[in-house]
Amino acid sequence: MIKRSVLGIAVLMLILTGCFSKVERLPALSSPPVFAPLPEPDPHMMVGLAISGGGSRAATFAAGVLEALGELKIKDSSGERSLLERVQYISSVSGGSLATAYYAALKPPKSEPVLGDQGLSPGYRKFFSAYKEAMQENFEWPAALRQVLFFRATNQTKFAYSLSEVWDDKFFNEMTFAGLYERERRGDSPRVILNGTSYNSGLRFMLTTLPPVDFDYDFVGPLIEKLKARLGNNINPIIVNNLETAKKHFLPLTFEQIGASHRDLRLSLGVASSASFPPIVGPVTYSVDGNPPYQHIGDGGLFDNLGTESLATLFLKKIPKMDPAKRGIIIVVDAAYSFDAGKHHLDQNQKGFEMFVDDPSRIVGVMEQRANAYQLMLWDALRTQDILLPDFPHLRVEILKYTEAKWSRGYQDVPKECRDEFPPDVTPEAIRQVVGQIPTRFQITHCNGALLIAAAHQVVQDHRERIVKFLEVQP
């Protein structure tokens, strides 16, 4: 009886160890900035990538897109070089943050040219081969095993730590943000922005080495002045008040703004913060010296699943509307789960609650659909009225979406890894449906991975002419 009681108490203690909270303690910031500002890479042209969320689907598609972009040749004053050598910033969310961090941490140094005599240089061919393979690994099972071995099974917050430890074991080797900054400083990596969401305030939270001042773009002040110039005393004060309120929701947070130094924060945990989607994973809780207030950081997709808003803020700050000599392009690598992909299933399903089992993020998807629609309306309205924003020749947004691949040759376009899973008479539409329903997981089948990489090369080729033409226009 005593042995049973002792055993029961031991089991209960092991279970409860998974319930205890985990707080990532960061030291207080003694004197900002955490990282010294770096010079602007190109005074005339800004090039950024925004990489969406979507688990391993997004990470794999991003690896394929970056490989295809690496093969694009851009002519400029220094000659002909790869588009990747022009990329200065990468902003990412969730699974896209995994791909971004891998690229930033492990890509060949600046001294290694991207292009060789026959396409990618040997160094970059080797890198992209490892990159694509790494993004298709199964990260869920090793993380779940850690949850059990380290008695974390009942604590989903600690699942974020299990994922980060798996990523460190596989490729990050506990690189910190200080290590990332050194690569950025040497020019071995673009500047990186990993996007999360603060559950405390609902604000976008950026894990980056860039200074907060780079994102302090006050679009409200100039917008109000423009409206006053047009409407004079007829402007409704409620409009002004609403715009001022909106400004508070658009300005992001950083570690510096909460008084914390993230020099020694592991890059892998930054990725896990960006990818945490409760109740499955996370969020990650941060504090300054272990004291409240605590900052709970989770999935950046709750605020902006494409990673575009951080880049847009940065670009608008650095590309004034009145400076015709400065231009910028944001290439959006969009592997976010297509909202319409689940529509056919729901149309035929009498049990509406099953959608929470099949697609637990659908509620968030509904809100994202509406938010994206309003964002597009705002941008287009401001541009067409010549208010505030640079015109299309000076700021371009080019969206590369994984579901846009055409598969026009049908079975001939199917990668060899998938030949046994499709009939020889498969239609392009049938392939698109399969690609569009690749689930959001941190694991992926070899066939789905190959489909995404093939889609990436197709989509880049379809957008190639517009991207190259924009970048080759001389100021």
PDB file of C-alpha atoms in Angstrom, residues 95-298:
ATOM      1  CA  GLY A  95       7.159  28.486 -40.457  1.00  0.00           C
ATOM      2  CA  GLY A  96       8.558  31.247 -42.642  1.00  0.00           C
ATOM      3  CA  SER A  97      10.669  32.316 -39.668  1.00  0.00           C
ATOM      4  CA  LEU A  98      12.244  28.860 -39.554  1.00  0.00           C
ATOM      5  CA  ALA A  99      13.245  29.194 -43.217  1.00  0.00           C
ATOM      6  CA  THR A 100      14.439  32.771 -42.667  1.00  0.00           C
ATOM      7  CA  ALA A 101      16.567  31.929 -39.639  1.00  0.00           C
ATOM      8  CA  TYR A 102      18.134  28.935 -41.401  1.00  0.00           C
ATOM      9  CA  TYR A 103      19.008  31.058 -44.428  1.00  0.00           C
ATOM     10  CA  ALA A 104      20.414  33.902 -42.326  1.00  0.00           C
ATOM     11  CA  ALA A 105      22.422  31.633 -40.039  1.00  0.00           C
ATOM     12  CA  LEU A 106      23.806  29.125 -42.516  1.00  0.00           C
ATOM     13  CA  LYS A 107      23.980  30.637 -46.006  1.00  0.00           C
ATOM     14  CA  PRO A 108      27.496  30.980 -47.481  1.00  0.00           C
ATOM     15  CA  PRO A 109      29.345  34.184 -46.564  1.00  0.00           C
ATOM     16  CA  LYS A 110      29.376  37.350 -48.629  1.00  0.00           C
ATOM     17  CA  SER A 111      32.677  36.310 -50.217  1.00  0.00           C
ATOM     18  CA  GLU A 112      30.971  33.316 -51.892  1.00  0.00           C
ATOM     19  CA  PRO A 113      29.255  34.380 -55.142  1.00  0.00           C
ATOM     20  CA  VAL A 114      25.718  33.098 -55.584  1.00  0.00           C
ATOM     21  CA  LEU A 115      26.127  32.456 -59.312  1.00  0.00           C
ATOM     22  CA  GLY A 116      28.769  30.438 -61.119  1.00  0.00           C
ATOM     23  CA  ASP A 117      29.416  29.587 -64.743  1.00  0.00           C
ATOM     24  CA  GLN A 118      26.394  27.292 -64.860  1.00  0.00           C
ATOM     25  CA  GLY A 119      23.678  28.651 -62.631  1.00  0.00           C
ATOM     26  CA  LEU A 120      24.250  28.561 -58.881  1.00  0.00           C
ATOM     27  CA  SER A 121      27.847  28.375 -57.680  1.00  0.00           C
ATOM     28  CA  PRO A 122      29.002  25.056 -56.134  1.00  0.00           C
ATOM     29  CA  GLY A 123      28.799  26.533 -52.625  1.00  0.00           C
ATOM     30  CA  TYR A 124      25.212  27.674 -53.103  1.00  0.00           C
ATOM     31  CA  ARG A 125      24.162  24.438 -54.839  1.00  0.00           C
ATOM     32  CA  LYS A 126      25.375  22.533 -51.789  1.00  0.00           C
ATOM     33  CA  PHE A 127      23.698  24.998 -49.434  1.00  0.00           C
ATOM     34  CA  PHE A 128      20.302  24.870 -51.153  1.00  0.00           C
ATOM     35  CA  SER A 129      20.390  21.085 -51.304  1.00  0.00           C
ATOM     36  CA  ALA A 130      20.848  20.955 -47.515  1.00  0.00           C
ATOM     37  CA  TYR A 131      18.375  23.820 -46.993  1.00  0.00           C
ATOM     38  CA  LYS A 132      15.500  22.152 -48.844  1.00  0.00           C
ATOM     39  CA  GLU A 133      16.154  18.843 -47.097  1.00  0.00           C
ATOM     40  CA  ALA A 134      16.284  20.472 -43.652  1.00  0.00           C
ATOM     41  CA  MET A 135      12.971  22.283 -44.113  1.00  0.00           C
ATOM     42  CA  GLN A 136      11.268  18.941 -44.856  1.00  0.00           C
ATOM     43  CA  GLU A 137      12.406  17.146 -41.717  1.00  0.00           C
ATOM     44  CA  ASN A 138       9.879  15.906 -39.191  1.00  0.00           C
ATOM     45  CA  PHE A 139      10.236  18.272 -36.232  1.00  0.00           C
ATOM     46  CA  GLU A 140       7.067  17.220 -34.423  1.00  0.00           C
ATOM     47  CA  TRP A 141       8.111  13.741 -33.297  1.00  0.00           C
ATOM     48  CA  PRO A 142      11.510  14.743 -31.820  1.00  0.00           C
ATOM     49  CA  ALA A 143       9.817  17.682 -30.031  1.00  0.00           C
ATOM     50  CA  ALA A 144       7.046  15.418 -28.702  1.00  0.00           C
ATOM     51  CA  LEU A 145       9.678  12.956 -27.480  1.00  0.00           C
ATOM     52  CA  ARG A 146      11.391  15.756 -25.573  1.00  0.00           C
ATOM     53  CA  GLN A 147       8.052  16.667 -24.012  1.00  0.00           C
ATOM     54  CA  VAL A 148       7.852  13.140 -22.571  1.00  0.00           C
ATOM     55  CA  LEU A 149      11.510  12.667 -21.646  1.00  0.00           C
ATOM     56  CA  PHE A 150      11.723  16.000 -19.830  1.00  0.00           C
ATOM     57  CA  PHE A 151       8.291  15.681 -18.191  1.00  0.00           C
ATOM     58  CA  ARG A 152       6.785  18.547 -20.180  1.00  0.00           C
ATOM     59  CA  ALA A 153       3.924  16.572 -21.698  1.00  0.00           C
ATOM     60  CA  THR A 154       1.112  18.570 -20.114  1.00  0.00           C
ATOM     61  CA  ASN A 155       2.704  21.970 -20.708  1.00  0.00           C
ATOM     62  CA  GLN A 156       2.244  23.269 -24.241  1.00  0.00           C
ATOM     63  CA  THR A 157       4.242  26.404 -23.418  1.00  0.00           C
ATOM     64  CA  LYS A 158       7.257  24.161 -23.063  1.00  0.00           C
ATOM     65  CA  PHE A 159       6.536  22.605 -26.475  1.00  0.00           C
ATOM     66  CA  ALA A 160       7.978  25.816 -27.928  1.00  0.00           C
ATOM     67  CA  TYR A 161      11.188  25.086 -26.025  1.00  0.00           C
ATOM     68  CA  SER A 162      11.179  21.483 -27.239  1.00  0.00           C
ATOM     69  CA  LEU A 163      10.900  22.676 -30.850  1.00  0.00           C
ATOM     70  CA  SER A 164      13.677  25.230 -30.362  1.00  0.00           C
ATOM     71  CA  GLU A 165      15.956  22.568 -28.853  1.00  0.00           C
ATOM     72  CA  VAL A 166      15.293  20.240 -31.789  1.00  0.00           C
ATOM     73  CA  TRP A 167      16.204  23.034 -34.206  1.00  0.00           C
ATOM     74  CA  ASP A 168      19.366  23.798 -32.233  1.00  0.00           C
ATOM     75  CA  ASP A 169      20.399  20.142 -32.315  1.00  0.00           C
ATOM     76  CA  LYS A 170      19.758  19.872 -36.041  1.00  0.00           C
ATOM     77  CA  PHE A 171      21.240  23.099 -37.403  1.00  0.00           C
ATOM     78  CA  PHE A 172      21.223  26.321 -35.317  1.00  0.00           C
ATOM     79  CA  ASN A 173      23.781  25.127 -32.726  1.00  0.00           C
ATOM     80  CA  GLU A 174      22.411  27.610 -30.155  1.00  0.00           C
ATOM     81  CA  MET A 175      23.230  30.658 -32.267  1.00  0.00           C
ATOM     82  CA  THR A 176      22.118  33.821 -30.465  1.00  0.00           C
ATOM     83  CA  PHE A 177      20.839  37.126 -31.789  1.00  0.00           C
ATOM     84  CA  ALA A 178      24.336  38.488 -31.122  1.00  0.00           C
ATOM     85  CA  GLY A 179      25.696  35.815 -33.478  1.00  0.00           C
ATOM     86  CA  LEU A 180      23.068  36.723 -36.061  1.00  0.00           C
ATOM     87  CA  TYR A 181      24.016  40.400 -35.772  1.00  0.00           C
ATOM     88  CA  GLU A 182      27.660  39.566 -36.473  1.00  0.00           C
ATOM     89  CA  ARG A 183      26.670  37.864 -39.712  1.00  0.00           C
ATOM     90  CA  GLU A 184      24.494  40.850 -40.626  1.00  0.00           C
ATOM     91  CA  ARG A 185      27.314  43.250 -39.781  1.00  0.00           C
ATOM     92  CA  ARG A 186      29.737  41.392 -42.071  1.00  0.00           C
ATOM     93  CA  GLY A 187      27.207  41.320 -44.886  1.00  0.00           C
ATOM     94  CA  ASP A 188      26.926  37.523 -44.695  1.00  0.00           C
ATOM     95  CA  SER A 189      23.181  37.755 -44.018  1.00  0.00           C
ATOM     96  CA  PRO A 190      20.310  40.144 -44.779  1.00  0.00           C
ATOM     97  CA  ARG A 191      18.785  41.979 -41.821  1.00  0.00           C
ATOM     98  CA  VAL A 192      16.196  39.712 -40.226  1.00  0.00           C
ATOM     99  CA  ILE A 193      12.806  40.447 -38.630  1.00  0.00           C
ATOM    100  CA  LEU A 194      11.006  37.548 -36.945  1.00  0.00           C
ATOM    101  CA  ASN A 195       7.409  38.603 -36.297  1.00  0.00           C
ATOM    102  CA  GLY A 196       5.365  37.562 -33.290  1.00  0.00           C
ATOM    103  CA  THR A 197       2.248  38.839 -31.570  1.00  0.00           C
ATOM    104  CA  SER A 198       2.003  40.152 -28.025  1.00  0.00           C
ATOM    105  CA  TYR A 199      -0.925  38.473 -26.306  1.00  0.00           C
ATOM    106  CA  ASN A 200      -0.783  41.230 -23.689  1.00  0.00           C
ATOM    107  CA  SER A 201      -1.574  44.083 -26.063  1.00  0.00           C
ATOM    108  CA  GLY A 202      -2.369  42.483 -29.430  1.00  0.00           C
ATOM    109  CA  LEU A 203       0.528  44.433 -30.957  1.00  0.00           C
ATOM    110  CA  ARG A 204       3.020  43.081 -33.455  1.00  0.00           C
ATOM    111  CA  PHE A 205       6.215  42.064 -31.635  1.00  0.00           C
ATOM    112  CA  MET A 206       9.415  42.037 -33.687  1.00  0.00           C
ATOM    113  CA  LEU A 207      12.421  39.911 -32.774  1.00  0.00           C
ATOM    114  CA  THR A 208      15.197  41.665 -34.681  1.00  0.00           C
ATOM    115  CA  THR A 209      18.582  43.334 -34.400  1.00  0.00           C
ATOM    116  CA  LEU A 210      17.256  46.437 -36.178  1.00  0.00           C
ATOM    117  CA  PRO A 211      16.709  49.487 -33.948  1.00  0.00           C
ATOM    118  CA  PRO A 212      13.107  50.440 -33.030  1.00  0.00           C
ATOM    119  CA  VAL A 213      13.581  53.864 -34.635  1.00  0.00           C
ATOM    120  CA  ASP A 214      13.626  52.180 -38.069  1.00  0.00           C
ATOM    121  CA  PHE A 215       9.952  51.257 -37.588  1.00  0.00           C
ATOM    122  CA  ASP A 216       8.751  54.475 -35.991  1.00  0.00           C
ATOM    123  CA  TYR A 217       6.768  55.513 -39.043  1.00  0.00           C
ATOM    124  CA  ASP A 218       4.026  57.987 -38.213  1.00  0.00           C
ATOM    125  CA  PHE A 219       1.594  57.681 -41.109  1.00  0.00           C
ATOM    126  CA  VAL A 220      -1.218  59.205 -39.064  1.00  0.00           C
ATOM    127  CA  GLY A 221       0.280  62.693 -38.684  1.00  0.00           C
ATOM    128  CA  PRO A 222       0.922  63.279 -42.408  1.00  0.00           C
ATOM    129  CA  LEU A 223      -2.440  61.679 -43.286  1.00  0.00           C
ATOM    130  CA  ILE A 224      -4.313  64.050 -40.984  1.00  0.00           C
ATOM    131  CA  GLU A 225      -2.437  67.022 -42.444  1.00  0.00           C
ATOM    132  CA  LYS A 226      -3.358  65.898 -45.966  1.00  0.00           C
ATOM    133  CA  LEU A 227      -7.006  65.542 -45.002  1.00  0.00           C
ATOM    134  CA  LYS A 228      -7.021  68.949 -43.316  1.00  0.00           C
ATOM    135  CA  ALA A 229      -5.496  70.516 -46.433  1.00  0.00           C
ATOM    136  CA  ARG A 230      -8.320  69.062 -48.524  1.00  0.00           C
ATOM    137  CA  LEU A 231     -11.227  69.470 -46.120  1.00  0.00           C
ATOM    138  CA  GLY A 232     -10.143  72.432 -44.026  1.00  0.00           C
ATOM    139  CA  ASN A 233     -12.454  73.031 -41.069  1.00  0.00           C
ATOM    140  CA  ASN A 234     -14.913  70.473 -42.454  1.00  0.00           C
ATOM    141  CA  ILE A 235     -12.836  67.533 -41.238  1.00  0.00           C
ATOM    142  CA  ASN A 236     -14.762  65.560 -38.619  1.00  0.00           C
ATOM    143  CA  PRO A 237     -12.886  65.389 -35.268  1.00  0.00           C
ATOM    144  CA  ILE A 238     -14.113  61.797 -34.882  1.00  0.00           C
ATOM    145  CA  ILE A 239     -12.017  60.860 -37.941  1.00  0.00           C
ATOM    146  CA  VAL A 240      -8.931  62.406 -36.376  1.00  0.00           C
ATOM    147  CA  ASN A 241      -9.574  60.578 -33.101  1.00  0.00           C
ATOM    148  CA  ASN A 242     -10.082  57.247 -34.894  1.00  0.00           C
ATOM    149  CA  LEU A 243      -6.823  57.654 -36.809  1.00  0.00           C
ATOM    150  CA  GLU A 244      -4.893  58.461 -33.638  1.00  0.00           C
ATOM    151  CA  THR A 245      -6.365  55.362 -32.007  1.00  0.00           C
ATOM    152  CA  ALA A 246      -5.444  53.210 -35.012  1.00  0.00           C
ATOM    153  CA  LYS A 247      -1.850  54.442 -34.840  1.00  0.00           C
ATOM    154  CA  LYS A 248      -1.416  52.835 -31.414  1.00  0.00           C
ATOM    155  CA  HIS A 249      -2.360  49.443 -32.860  1.00  0.00           C
ATOM    156  CA  PHE A 250      -0.016  49.605 -35.833  1.00  0.00           C
ATOM    157  CA  LEU A 251       3.237  50.610 -34.141  1.00  0.00           C
ATOM    158  CA  PRO A 252       5.180  47.443 -33.184  1.00  0.00           C
ATOM    159  CA  LEU A 253       6.965  46.409 -30.001  1.00  0.00           C
ATOM    160  CA  THR A 254      10.578  45.236 -29.650  1.00  0.00           C
ATOM    161  CA  PHE A 255      12.693  43.933 -26.791  1.00  0.00           C
ATOM    162  CA  GLU A 256      14.344  47.324 -26.475  1.00  0.00           C
ATOM    163  CA  GLN A 257      10.965  48.945 -25.915  1.00  0.00           C
ATOM    164  CA  ILE A 258      10.243  46.664 -22.961  1.00  0.00           C
ATOM    165  CA  GLY A 259      13.706  47.392 -21.537  1.00  0.00           C
ATOM    166  CA  ALA A 260      15.266  43.996 -22.304  1.00  0.00           C
ATOM    167  CA  SER A 261      18.521  42.959 -23.950  1.00  0.00           C
ATOM    168  CA  HIS A 262      18.152  39.969 -26.271  1.00  0.00           C
ATOM    169  CA  ARG A 263      21.802  39.611 -27.237  1.00  0.00           C
ATOM    170  CA  ASP A 264      22.050  36.132 -25.691  1.00  0.00           C
ATOM    171  CA  LEU A 265      18.576  34.960 -26.682  1.00  0.00           C
ATOM    172  CA  ARG A 266      18.797  31.831 -28.818  1.00  0.00           C
ATOM    173  CA  LEU A 267      17.717  32.385 -32.402  1.00  0.00           C
ATOM    174  CA  SER A 268      15.820  29.084 -32.276  1.00  0.00           C
ATOM    175  CA  LEU A 269      13.630  30.372 -29.434  1.00  0.00           C
ATOM    176  CA  GLY A 270      12.940  33.514 -31.429  1.00  0.00           C
ATOM    177  CA  VAL A 271      11.688  31.272 -34.246  1.00  0.00           C
ATOM    178  CA  ALA A 272       9.601  29.252 -31.763  1.00  0.00           C
ATOM    179  CA  SER A 273       8.087  32.492 -30.444  1.00  0.00           C
ATOM    180  CA  SER A 274       7.094  33.504 -33.965  1.00  0.00           C
ATOM    181  CA  ALA A 275       5.656  30.014 -34.611  1.00  0.00           C
ATOM    182  CA  SER A 276       3.813  29.415 -31.316  1.00  0.00           C
ATOM    183  CA  PHE A 277       0.132  28.783 -31.965  1.00  0.00           C
ATOM    184  CA  PRO A 278      -1.769  28.038 -28.721  1.00  0.00           C
ATOM    185  CA  PRO A 279      -3.181  25.741 -27.541  1.00  0.00           C
ATOM    186  CA  ILE A 280      -0.872  23.509 -29.596  1.00  0.00           C
ATOM    187  CA  VAL A 281       2.411  25.363 -28.953  1.00  0.00           C
ATOM    188  CA  GLY A 282       3.413  28.198 -26.680  1.00  0.00           C
ATOM    189  CA  PRO A 283       3.270  31.122 -26.240  1.00  0.00           C
ATOM    190  CA  VAL A 284       6.789  31.968 -25.007  1.00  0.00           C
ATOM    191  CA  THR A 285       6.811  34.168 -21.921  1.00  0.00           C
ATOM    192  CA  TYR A 286       9.555  36.785 -21.532  1.00  0.00           C
ATOM    193  CA  SER A 287      10.459  39.067 -18.662  1.00  0.00           C
ATOM    194  CA  VAL A 288      13.158  41.499 -17.678  1.00  0.00           C
ATOM    195  CA  ASP A 289      15.269  39.891 -14.940  1.00  0.00           C
ATOM    196  CA  GLY A 290      12.445  37.451 -14.224  1.00  0.00           C
ATOM    197  CA  ASN A 291      10.088  40.102 -12.884  1.00  0.00           C
ATOM    198  CA  PRO A 292       6.658  41.235 -14.091  1.00  0.00           C
ATOM    199  CA  PRO A 293       5.288  42.582 -16.293  1.00  0.00           C
ATOM    200  CA  TYR A 294       5.536  39.414 -18.337  1.00  0.00           C
ATOM    201  CA  GLN A 295       5.355  39.552 -22.124  1.00  0.00           C
ATOM    202  CA  HIS A 296       3.642  36.567 -23.788  1.00  0.00           C
ATOM    203  CA  ILE A 297       4.740  36.238 -27.429  1.00  0.00           C
ATOM    204  CA  GLY A 298       3.033  33.906 -29.881  1.00  0.00           C
TER     205      GLY A 298
END
